[in-house]
Amino acid sequence: MARGIADLERSLIGSILVTPAKMADAVSAGVKSGWFENDGWSLMWSALAGFWNRGEIEGATPLNVLAEARRLAAREKESRSADALTVDAVQKAIDDAGIGPLDVSVRMLRNAAMERAAKKAVADSFKDFECYADATDVVCALRTRLDEIAAGAIEHKKISPRAVWDSLMDEYREAYRMRVDPDGPRNLKWTPGLRMPWPKMTEMMNGLKAGLHVVAARPSVGKTAFAVNLMHFWCETGTPVVFNSLDMSQREALRRYVAEKSRVSSLKAGFSPTLKDLDAMQKAVDAMSGWPLAVTEIRDVDELRTFCMIEKSAGRLGVVVVDYLQLMHARTLGREDAVEYARVSYVSDTLKRMANELQTPVVALAQLNREVTKQDAAGRLPGLSDLRGSGSIEQDAFTVAILHRDEPCAKKWAGGLGCENAKRLIPGTLDNPQYSYNLGDLDPVWWILCKAQNGPTGMLPFVSRKKYFAWMLGDHEAKSILTETGYGATKKASADNSPKFERVH
């Protein structure tokens, strides 16, 4: 963490040296020299503040600022050391300039400064116990000091509505330029959020925007494989991904990428691969080695938040995937961590705050409760109330999607019944219906969008190739087959959804 803060201090100063206009944003955010742990960067900030106060910030060249910082150090008689202030150090700061958004760097520095101030206040209060006869005075003084520290941070949490509205208008103008403007690129695939592998899903969600996005399912439905397909697409399109794998070891998680990319099943790869399979897997590994993918195994949610903030500041974070939410914990809860409701509530709230602070989508996989299996027998689809652990998940999430196997269709396929043209074959793509798969290797699964804060909900059919951890979008435009049984009061209507799964995009 200390190294991460040092990098942030250096990159913040470097960003302002490269683009002096950024000084206005840093000053408005309340940056102070006391926020910097490193004396050298603290002096550089004080020098920059001097140029700003004199209205000379445009003339603040790196060498001018460095000279001013050294004069400040001499004037303060070594209260802050300028030993580390060299031309090479300043050049390193310039090289690292802009590795992350300025607001994220400022927020992290403020948090670190608050942490140091709070620890010092607590340490000083223990010393005061030796001097004061009344412990109440010490506690009250400590509380007052902590309130002052918190007030300094809260003051800078105020936002200007006009600034937000201007940002929204910029987003709307970009949408016009990209998709409507006759002189623009007319890119109909453009979306304001992160694109999904399947255009229909991107259209329904208007892209994956900053916030907490929950994907829930019962075990063995394939939520991790679904996430692998998402991450494959994002990495291929250049979006940096942090994958926090908790449900399985990192080795097992990465094994799925090899199977999905090479189309060689893990079972075959481990027991009887052919030379052709080995070649396909080696090519897949070589291709994936260049992916902007970081795989972690961090169980403490606050530690994950710190890690992601550092990755964001370094420009190495575009989306976070957590597998899965209920396996995370928080050391700060203490004994409450043993209570699942309190733990899951804290985790989901922290993931939501992390997504909003970093302006990054966070995709958290989650478990559904066991009641889903009983409800499925009764013909009811799972919903928000079936999320396991805490009602806070549905409250905190920007979107909630549930993966649910279509059991009637799965039983039909297991019984040897397939589509009209072939008993155990399923047409592949809509443009190439001759391509086929063995029905025993497939699972029909619904993607059910139960909650969407900025749009409608809905469902999409998917076909999962279990051996290869690959997901294919079904024929969502196909019509279900409606049938009626019984008479009078016993009359029942049912829908056969298999036509939606018998073709895939």
Coordinates of C-alpha atoms in Angstrom, one line a residue:
M1 CA 0.0 0.0 0.0
A2 CA 2.8 2.4 0.9
R3 CA 4.4 1.9 -2.5
G4 CA 1.1 2.5 -4.2
I5 CA 0.6 5.8 -2.4
A6 CA 4.2 6.8 -3.3
D7 CA 3.4 6.1 -7.0
L8 CA 0.2 8.2 -6.7
E9 CA 2.1 11.1 -5.2
R10 CA 4.6 11.0 -8.0
S11 CA 2.1 10.7 -10.7
L12 CA -0.1 13.5 -9.3
I13 CA 2.8 15.9 -9.3
G14 CA 3.9 14.7 -12.8
S15 CA 0.4 15.2 -14.2
I16 CA 0.4 18.8 -13.1
L17 CA 3.9 19.4 -14.4
V18 CA 2.8 18.1 -17.8
T19 CA -0.6 19.8 -17.8
P20 CA -0.5 22.9 -15.4
A21 CA -4.2 23.4 -16.0
K22 CA -4.9 20.4 -13.8
M23 CA -3.8 22.4 -10.9
A24 CA -7.2 24.0 -10.8
D25 CA -8.9 20.6 -10.3
A26 CA -6.3 19.6 -7.6
V27 CA -6.8 22.9 -5.7
S28 CA -10.6 22.7 -5.8
A29 CA -10.3 19.1 -4.5
G30 CA -8.5 20.5 -1.4
V31 CA -5.1 18.9 -1.9
K32 CA -2.6 20.0 0.8
S33 CA 1.1 19.5 1.3
G34 CA 0.3 17.5 4.4
W35 CA -1.3 14.8 2.3
F36 CA 2.1 13.8 0.9
E37 CA 4.2 11.3 2.8
N38 CA 7.3 11.9 0.7
D39 CA 9.0 15.2 1.7
G40 CA 10.1 15.8 -1.9
W41 CA 6.7 15.6 -3.4
S42 CA 5.3 17.7 -0.5
L43 CA 7.8 20.4 -1.4
M44 CA 7.0 20.1 -5.1
W45 CA 3.3 20.6 -4.2
S46 CA 4.1 23.7 -2.1
A47 CA 6.1 25.1 -5.0
L48 CA 3.2 24.5 -7.4
A49 CA 0.8 26.1 -4.9
G50 CA 3.1 29.2 -4.9
F51 CA 3.0 29.5 -8.6
W52 CA -0.9 29.0 -8.5
N53 CA -1.3 31.7 -5.8
R54 CA 0.8 34.2 -7.8
G55 CA -1.2 33.4 -11.0
E56 CA 1.9 32.1 -12.7
I57 CA 0.9 28.4 -13.0
E58 CA 1.2 28.5 -16.8
G59 CA 4.9 29.3 -16.4
A60 CA 5.5 26.4 -13.9
T61 CA 8.0 24.4 -15.9
P62 CA 9.5 21.3 -14.3
L63 CA 12.9 23.0 -13.7
N64 CA 11.3 26.2 -12.3
V65 CA 9.2 24.2 -9.9
L66 CA 12.2 22.0 -8.9
A67 CA 14.2 25.2 -8.1
E68 CA 11.4 26.7 -6.1
A69 CA 11.0 23.5 -4.1
R70 CA 14.7 23.5 -3.2
R71 CA 14.4 27.1 -2.1
L72 CA 11.5 26.2 0.1
A73 CA 13.5 23.4 1.7
A74 CA 16.4 25.7 2.4
R75 CA 14.1 28.3 3.9
E76 CA 12.4 25.7 6.2
K77 CA 15.8 24.6 7.5
E78 CA 15.5 20.9 6.7
S79 CA 12.0 20.5 8.2
R80 CA 11.3 18.8 4.9
S81 CA 14.2 17.2 3.1
A82 CA 14.8 17.9 -0.5
D83 CA 17.5 15.2 -0.9
A84 CA 15.2 13.1 -3.1
L85 CA 14.5 16.1 -5.4
T86 CA 16.7 15.4 -8.5
V87 CA 16.2 16.1 -12.1
D88 CA 15.9 12.3 -12.7
A89 CA 13.1 12.0 -10.0
V90 CA 11.2 14.8 -11.7
Q91 CA 11.6 13.2 -15.1
K92 CA 10.3 9.9 -13.6
A93 CA 7.2 11.8 -12.3
I94 CA 6.7 13.3 -15.8
D95 CA 7.0 9.8 -17.4
D96 CA 4.4 8.5 -14.9
A97 CA 2.0 11.4 -15.4
G98 CA -1.6 10.7 -16.2
I99 CA -1.4 6.9 -15.3
G100 CA -4.9 7.3 -13.8
P101 CA -7.7 9.8 -13.4
L102 CA -6.8 12.8 -11.2
D103 CA -9.9 12.6 -9.1
V104 CA -9.0 9.0 -8.1
S105 CA -5.5 9.9 -7.2
V106 CA -6.7 12.8 -5.1
R107 CA -9.3 10.6 -3.3
M108 CA -6.7 8.0 -2.5
L109 CA -4.2 10.5 -1.1
R110 CA -6.9 12.2 1.0
N111 CA -7.9 8.8 2.4
A112 CA -4.3 7.9 3.2
A113 CA -3.8 11.3 4.9
M114 CA -6.9 10.9 7.0
E115 CA -5.7 7.4 8.0
R116 CA -2.4 8.8 9.2
A117 CA -4.0 11.7 11.0
A118 CA -6.5 9.4 12.7
K119 CA -3.7 7.0 13.8
K120 CA -1.7 9.9 15.2
A121 CA -4.7 11.2 17.1
V122 CA -5.4 7.8 18.7
A123 CA -1.7 7.4 19.6
D124 CA -1.6 10.9 21.2
S125 CA -4.7 10.1 23.2
F126 CA -3.0 7.1 24.8
K127 CA -0.1 9.4 25.8
D128 CA -2.7 11.8 27.4
F129 CA -4.0 9.1 29.6
E130 CA -0.7 9.3 31.5
C131 CA -1.2 13.0 32.1
Y132 CA -5.0 13.4 32.7
A133 CA -6.8 12.1 35.8
D134 CA -10.1 12.1 34.0
A135 CA -10.3 9.6 31.1
T136 CA -13.6 11.3 29.9
D137 CA -11.6 14.4 28.9
V138 CA -9.2 12.3 26.9
V139 CA -12.0 10.5 25.1
C140 CA -13.9 13.7 24.4
A141 CA -10.8 15.3 23.0
L142 CA -10.1 12.3 20.8
R143 CA -13.7 12.4 19.5
T144 CA -13.4 16.1 18.7
R145 CA -10.1 15.6 16.8
L146 CA -11.6 12.7 14.8
D147 CA -14.6 14.8 14.0
E148 CA -12.4 17.5 12.7
I149 CA -10.5 15.0 10.5
A150 CA -13.7 13.7 9.1
A151 CA -15.1 17.2 8.5
G152 CA -12.1 18.0 6.4
A153 CA -13.0 15.1 4.0
I154 CA -16.7 15.6 4.0
E155 CA -16.4 19.2 2.9
H156 CA -14.9 18.0 -0.3
K157 CA -17.6 15.5 -1.0
K158 CA -19.9 18.3 -2.1
I159 CA -20.5 18.3 -5.9
S160 CA -21.7 20.9 -8.3
P161 CA -24.9 19.8 -10.0
R162 CA -24.0 22.0 -13.0
A163 CA -20.7 20.0 -13.4
V164 CA -22.7 16.8 -13.5
W165 CA -25.2 18.1 -16.0
D166 CA -22.4 19.3 -18.2
S167 CA -20.9 15.8 -18.1
L168 CA -24.3 14.3 -19.0
M169 CA -24.6 16.7 -22.0
D170 CA -21.2 15.7 -23.1
E171 CA -22.3 12.0 -23.0
Y172 CA -25.4 12.8 -25.0
R173 CA -23.5 14.8 -27.6
E174 CA -21.1 11.9 -28.0
A175 CA -24.1 9.6 -28.6
Y176 CA -25.3 12.0 -31.3
R177 CA -21.8 12.2 -32.9
M178 CA -21.3 8.5 -32.9
R179 CA -24.7 7.3 -34.1
V180 CA -26.7 10.1 -35.6
D181 CA -24.5 12.9 -37.0
P182 CA -24.2 12.6 -40.8
D183 CA -20.6 13.7 -40.6
G184 CA -19.9 11.3 -37.7
P185 CA -18.7 7.7 -37.8
R186 CA -22.4 6.4 -37.8
N187 CA -21.3 3.5 -35.6
L188 CA -24.5 1.7 -34.6
K189 CA -22.5 -0.6 -32.4
W190 CA -21.4 2.3 -30.2
T191 CA -22.8 2.3 -26.7
P192 CA -22.2 4.7 -23.7
G193 CA -21.4 1.7 -21.5
L194 CA -19.1 -1.3 -21.8
R195 CA -20.2 -3.5 -24.7
M196 CA -21.2 -7.1 -24.0
P197 CA -20.3 -10.1 -26.2
W198 CA -23.9 -10.3 -27.6
P199 CA -25.3 -7.2 -29.3
K200 CA -28.8 -8.0 -28.1
M201 CA -27.7 -8.0 -24.4
T202 CA -25.8 -4.7 -25.0
E203 CA -29.0 -3.2 -26.5
M204 CA -31.1 -4.3 -23.5
M205 CA -28.6 -3.0 -20.9
N206 CA -27.5 0.1 -23.0
G207 CA -24.0 -1.2 -22.3
L208 CA -22.5 -2.0 -18.9
K209 CA -22.2 1.3 -17.0
A210 CA -20.3 2.1 -13.8
G211 CA -22.0 0.4 -10.8
L212 CA -22.5 -3.0 -9.2
H213 CA -23.9 -5.7 -11.6
V214 CA -24.9 -9.0 -10.0
V215 CA -25.2 -12.3 -12.0
A216 CA -26.7 -15.0 -9.8
A217 CA -27.4 -18.7 -10.3
R218 CA -27.6 -22.0 -8.5
P219 CA -24.4 -24.2 -8.5
S220 CA -23.5 -26.0 -11.7
V221 CA -25.6 -23.7 -13.9
G222 CA -22.4 -22.1 -15.3
K223 CA -22.1 -18.6 -13.8
T224 CA -18.3 -18.8 -13.8
A225 CA -18.2 -20.0 -17.4
F226 CA -20.6 -17.2 -18.3
A227 CA -18.2 -14.7 -16.7
V228 CA -15.3 -16.3 -18.6
N229 CA -17.1 -15.5 -21.8
L230 CA -17.6 -11.9 -20.8
M231 CA -14.0 -11.5 -19.8
H232 CA -12.8 -13.2 -23.0
F233 CA -14.7 -10.6 -25.0
W234 CA -13.5 -7.6 -23.0
C235 CA -9.9 -8.7 -23.1
E236 CA -10.1 -9.2 -26.8
T237 CA -11.4 -5.7 -27.2
G238 CA -8.7 -4.2 -25.1
T239 CA -10.6 -3.6 -21.8
P240 CA -8.4 -4.3 -18.8
V241 CA -10.0 -6.9 -16.5
V242 CA -9.4 -7.7 -12.8
F243 CA -10.8 -11.2 -12.1
N244 CA -11.0 -11.9 -8.3
S245 CA -11.4 -15.7 -8.3
L246 CA -12.6 -17.1 -5.0
D247 CA -14.7 -20.1 -6.0
M248 CA -11.8 -22.0 -7.3
S249 CA -8.0 -21.8 -7.5
Q250 CA -6.4 -19.5 -10.0
R251 CA -5.1 -22.5 -11.9
E252 CA -8.5 -24.0 -12.2
A253 CA -10.0 -20.6 -13.2
L254 CA -7.4 -20.1 -16.0
R255 CA -7.9 -23.7 -17.2
R256 CA -11.4 -22.6 -18.3
Y257 CA -10.0 -19.9 -20.4
V258 CA -7.9 -22.4 -22.3
A259 CA -10.8 -24.7 -22.9
E260 CA -13.1 -21.9 -24.0
K261 CA -10.5 -20.3 -26.3
S262 CA -9.1 -23.5 -27.9
R263 CA -12.4 -25.5 -27.9
V264 CA -10.6 -28.5 -26.4
S265 CA -12.4 -29.8 -23.3
S266 CA -10.6 -29.8 -20.0
L267 CA -11.3 -33.5 -19.6
K268 CA -9.8 -34.4 -22.9
A269 CA -6.9 -32.0 -22.4
G270 CA -6.0 -33.7 -19.1
F271 CA -6.3 -37.3 -20.2
S272 CA -6.0 -37.8 -24.0
P273 CA -5.1 -34.7 -26.0
T274 CA -4.1 -35.2 -29.6
L275 CA -1.2 -33.3 -31.3
K276 CA -3.9 -31.1 -33.0
D277 CA -5.4 -30.4 -29.5
L278 CA -2.0 -29.4 -28.1
D279 CA -1.4 -27.1 -31.0
A280 CA -4.8 -25.5 -30.6
M281 CA -4.2 -25.0 -26.8
Q282 CA -0.7 -23.6 -27.3
K283 CA -2.1 -21.1 -29.8
A284 CA -4.8 -20.1 -27.3
V285 CA -2.3 -19.7 -24.5
D286 CA 0.0 -17.5 -26.8
A287 CA -3.0 -15.4 -27.8
M288 CA -4.2 -15.0 -24.2
S289 CA -0.8 -14.1 -22.9
G290 CA -1.2 -10.6 -24.3
W291 CA -4.6 -10.0 -22.6
P292 CA -5.0 -7.2 -20.2
L293 CA -6.1 -9.6 -17.5
A294 CA -5.2 -9.7 -13.8
V295 CA -6.3 -12.7 -11.8
T296 CA -6.4 -12.3 -8.0
E297 CA -7.6 -14.2 -4.9
I298 CA -8.4 -11.4 -2.4
R299 CA -11.1 -12.4 0.1
D300 CA -11.2 -9.2 2.1
V301 CA -13.4 -6.7 0.3
D302 CA -11.6 -3.6 1.7
E303 CA -8.3 -5.1 0.5
L304 CA -9.8 -5.7 -3.0
R305 CA -11.0 -2.1 -3.0
T306 CA -7.5 -0.8 -2.3
F307 CA -6.0 -3.0 -5.0
C308 CA -8.5 -1.9 -7.6
M309 CA -8.0 1.8 -6.7
I310 CA -4.2 1.3 -7.3
E311 CA -4.9 -0.5 -10.6
K312 CA -7.3 2.2 -11.7
S313 CA -4.8 4.9 -10.9
A314 CA -2.2 3.0 -13.1
G315 CA -4.7 2.7 -16.0
R316 CA -5.0 -1.0 -15.6
L317 CA -8.6 -1.3 -14.7
G318 CA -11.7 -1.3 -17.0
V319 CA -14.0 -3.8 -15.3
V320 CA -13.9 -5.9 -12.1
V321 CA -15.3 -9.5 -11.9
V322 CA -15.8 -11.1 -8.5
D323 CA -16.5 -14.9 -8.3
Y324 CA -18.4 -14.9 -6.1
L325 CA -19.9 -12.2 -3.7
Q326 CA -20.9 -14.4 -0.8
L327 CA -17.3 -15.8 -0.4
M328 CA -15.9 -12.4 0.4
H329 CA -15.5 -11.1 4.0
A330 CA -14.4 -8.0 5.8
R331 CA -11.9 -7.9 8.7
T332 CA -13.3 -4.6 9.8
L333 CA -16.6 -6.2 10.9
G334 CA -14.9 -8.3 13.6
R335 CA -17.3 -10.7 15.2
E336 CA -20.2 -9.6 13.0
D337 CA -18.3 -11.2 10.1
A338 CA -19.7 -14.5 11.3
V339 CA -23.2 -13.3 10.7
E340 CA -23.9 -13.9 7.0
Y341 CA -26.5 -11.1 6.6
A342 CA -24.2 -8.4 8.1
R343 CA -21.2 -9.7 6.1
V344 CA -23.0 -9.9 2.7
S345 CA -24.6 -6.5 3.3
Y346 CA -21.2 -4.9 4.0
V347 CA -19.6 -6.6 1.0
S348 CA -22.3 -5.6 -1.5
D349 CA -22.2 -2.0 -0.1
T350 CA -18.4 -1.8 -0.4
L351 CA -18.5 -3.2 -4.0
K352 CA -21.1 -0.7 -4.9
R353 CA -19.1 2.2 -3.4
M354 CA -16.0 1.0 -5.2
A355 CA -17.8 0.9 -8.5
N356 CA -19.1 4.4 -8.1
E357 CA -15.9 5.9 -6.8
L358 CA -13.8 4.4 -9.6
Q359 CA -16.5 4.9 -12.2
T360 CA -16.0 1.2 -13.2
P361 CA -18.4 -1.6 -13.7
V362 CA -18.1 -4.3 -11.1
V363 CA -19.7 -7.7 -12.0
A364 CA -20.3 -9.8 -8.9
L365 CA -21.4 -13.4 -9.3
A366 CA -23.7 -14.6 -6.5
Q367 CA -25.6 -17.7 -5.3
L368 CA -29.3 -18.2 -5.2
N369 CA -31.0 -19.9 -2.3
R370 CA -32.1 -23.5 -2.3
E371 CA -35.8 -22.6 -2.5
V372 CA -35.3 -22.1 -6.3
T373 CA -35.3 -25.8 -6.9
K374 CA -38.7 -26.2 -5.2
Q375 CA -40.1 -23.2 -7.1
D376 CA -38.8 -24.5 -10.4
A377 CA -40.8 -27.7 -9.8
A378 CA -43.9 -25.4 -9.4
G379 CA -43.0 -23.6 -12.7
R380 CA -42.0 -20.3 -11.2
L381 CA -38.9 -18.5 -12.4
P382 CA -36.5 -17.2 -9.8
G383 CA -36.5 -13.5 -8.8
L384 CA -34.7 -10.9 -6.7
S385 CA -36.1 -12.5 -3.5
D386 CA -34.1 -15.6 -4.2
L387 CA -30.7 -14.0 -3.8
R388 CA -28.9 -15.7 -1.0
G389 CA -27.5 -13.9 2.1
S390 CA -29.0 -10.4 2.2
G391 CA -31.6 -8.2 0.7
S392 CA -28.9 -5.5 0.4
I393 CA -27.7 -7.2 -2.8
E394 CA -30.8 -6.3 -4.8
Q395 CA -30.8 -2.8 -3.1
D396 CA -27.1 -2.1 -4.0
A397 CA -27.0 -3.6 -7.4
F398 CA -27.4 -1.4 -10.5
T399 CA -28.6 -4.5 -12.4
V400 CA -29.4 -8.0 -11.4
A401 CA -29.4 -10.9 -13.8
I402 CA -30.2 -14.5 -13.0
L403 CA -29.0 -17.6 -14.9
H404 CA -31.7 -20.3 -14.8
R405 CA -31.7 -23.7 -16.6
D406 CA -34.8 -24.4 -18.7
E407 CA -35.6 -27.8 -17.1
P408 CA -38.4 -28.9 -19.5
C409 CA -36.2 -28.3 -22.5
A410 CA -33.2 -29.9 -20.8
K411 CA -35.3 -33.0 -20.0
K412 CA -36.5 -33.1 -23.6
W413 CA -32.9 -33.0 -24.9
A414 CA -31.8 -35.6 -22.3
G415 CA -34.6 -37.9 -23.6
G416 CA -33.2 -37.8 -27.1
L417 CA -35.6 -35.3 -28.6
G418 CA -34.1 -32.4 -30.5
C419 CA -35.2 -30.1 -33.3
E420 CA -37.3 -31.1 -36.2
N421 CA -34.5 -31.9 -38.7
A422 CA -32.2 -34.1 -36.5
K423 CA -33.0 -36.2 -33.5
R424 CA -29.8 -35.5 -31.6
L425 CA -28.4 -32.5 -33.4
I426 CA -29.1 -28.8 -33.0
P427 CA -28.6 -26.2 -35.8
G428 CA -25.5 -24.0 -35.1
T429 CA -25.7 -20.5 -36.4
L430 CA -28.8 -18.9 -38.0
D431 CA -26.7 -18.3 -41.2
N432 CA -25.3 -21.9 -41.2
P433 CA -28.0 -24.3 -40.0
Q434 CA -25.9 -27.3 -41.1
Y435 CA -23.5 -26.9 -38.2
S436 CA -24.5 -29.1 -35.4
Y437 CA -23.8 -30.1 -31.8
N438 CA -24.6 -33.1 -29.7
L439 CA -27.5 -32.3 -27.4
G440 CA -25.9 -34.1 -24.5
D441 CA -23.2 -31.5 -24.4
L442 CA -25.6 -28.6 -24.2
D443 CA -27.6 -26.8 -21.5
P444 CA -30.5 -24.5 -22.3
V445 CA -30.2 -21.5 -19.9
W446 CA -32.3 -18.3 -19.5
W447 CA -30.5 -15.0 -18.8
I448 CA -33.2 -13.2 -16.8
L449 CA -32.6 -9.4 -16.2
C450 CA -34.6 -8.9 -13.0
K451 CA -33.5 -5.4 -12.2
A452 CA -32.2 -2.5 -14.3
Q453 CA -32.1 0.9 -12.8
N454 CA -32.0 2.8 -16.1
G455 CA -34.0 0.5 -18.4
P456 CA -36.4 -2.3 -18.9
T457 CA -36.1 -5.9 -17.7
G458 CA -36.3 -9.0 -19.9
M459 CA -35.0 -12.5 -20.8
L460 CA -32.7 -14.0 -23.3
P461 CA -32.2 -17.7 -24.2
F462 CA -28.6 -19.1 -24.1
V463 CA -27.1 -22.4 -25.0
S464 CA -24.2 -23.4 -22.8
R465 CA -21.6 -25.8 -24.2
K466 CA -20.6 -27.4 -20.9
K467 CA -17.4 -29.1 -21.9
Y468 CA -15.9 -25.9 -23.4
F469 CA -17.4 -23.4 -20.9
A470 CA -18.7 -21.6 -24.0
W471 CA -22.0 -19.6 -24.1
M472 CA -24.0 -18.9 -27.3
L473 CA -27.0 -16.7 -27.6
G474 CA -30.2 -18.6 -28.6
D475 CA -32.8 -17.6 -31.1
H476 CA -34.5 -14.9 -29.0
E477 CA -36.9 -14.1 -31.9
A478 CA -38.3 -17.6 -32.1
K479 CA -41.8 -18.2 -30.8
S480 CA -42.6 -20.6 -28.0
I481 CA -45.0 -23.5 -28.6
L482 CA -48.1 -23.0 -26.5
T483 CA -50.2 -26.0 -25.4
E484 CA -53.2 -26.5 -23.3
T485 CA -54.2 -29.6 -21.2
G486 CA -57.3 -30.5 -19.3
Y487 CA -60.8 -29.0 -19.4
G488 CA -62.8 -26.5 -17.5
A489 CA -61.4 -25.7 -14.0
T490 CA -58.5 -28.1 -14.6
K491 CA -57.4 -26.5 -17.8
K492 CA -53.7 -25.5 -17.9
A493 CA -51.6 -23.7 -20.4
S494 CA -47.9 -24.4 -20.8
A495 CA -45.1 -23.1 -23.1
D496 CA -42.5 -25.2 -24.8
N497 CA -39.5 -22.9 -25.1
S498 CA -37.2 -25.3 -27.0
P499 CA -37.5 -23.4 -30.3
K500 CA -35.6 -20.5 -28.7
F501 CA -32.7 -22.8 -27.9
E502 CA -32.6 -24.9 -31.2
R503 CA -30.7 -22.2 -33.0
V504 CA -27.8 -20.1 -31.8
H505 CA -26.2 -16.9 -32.9

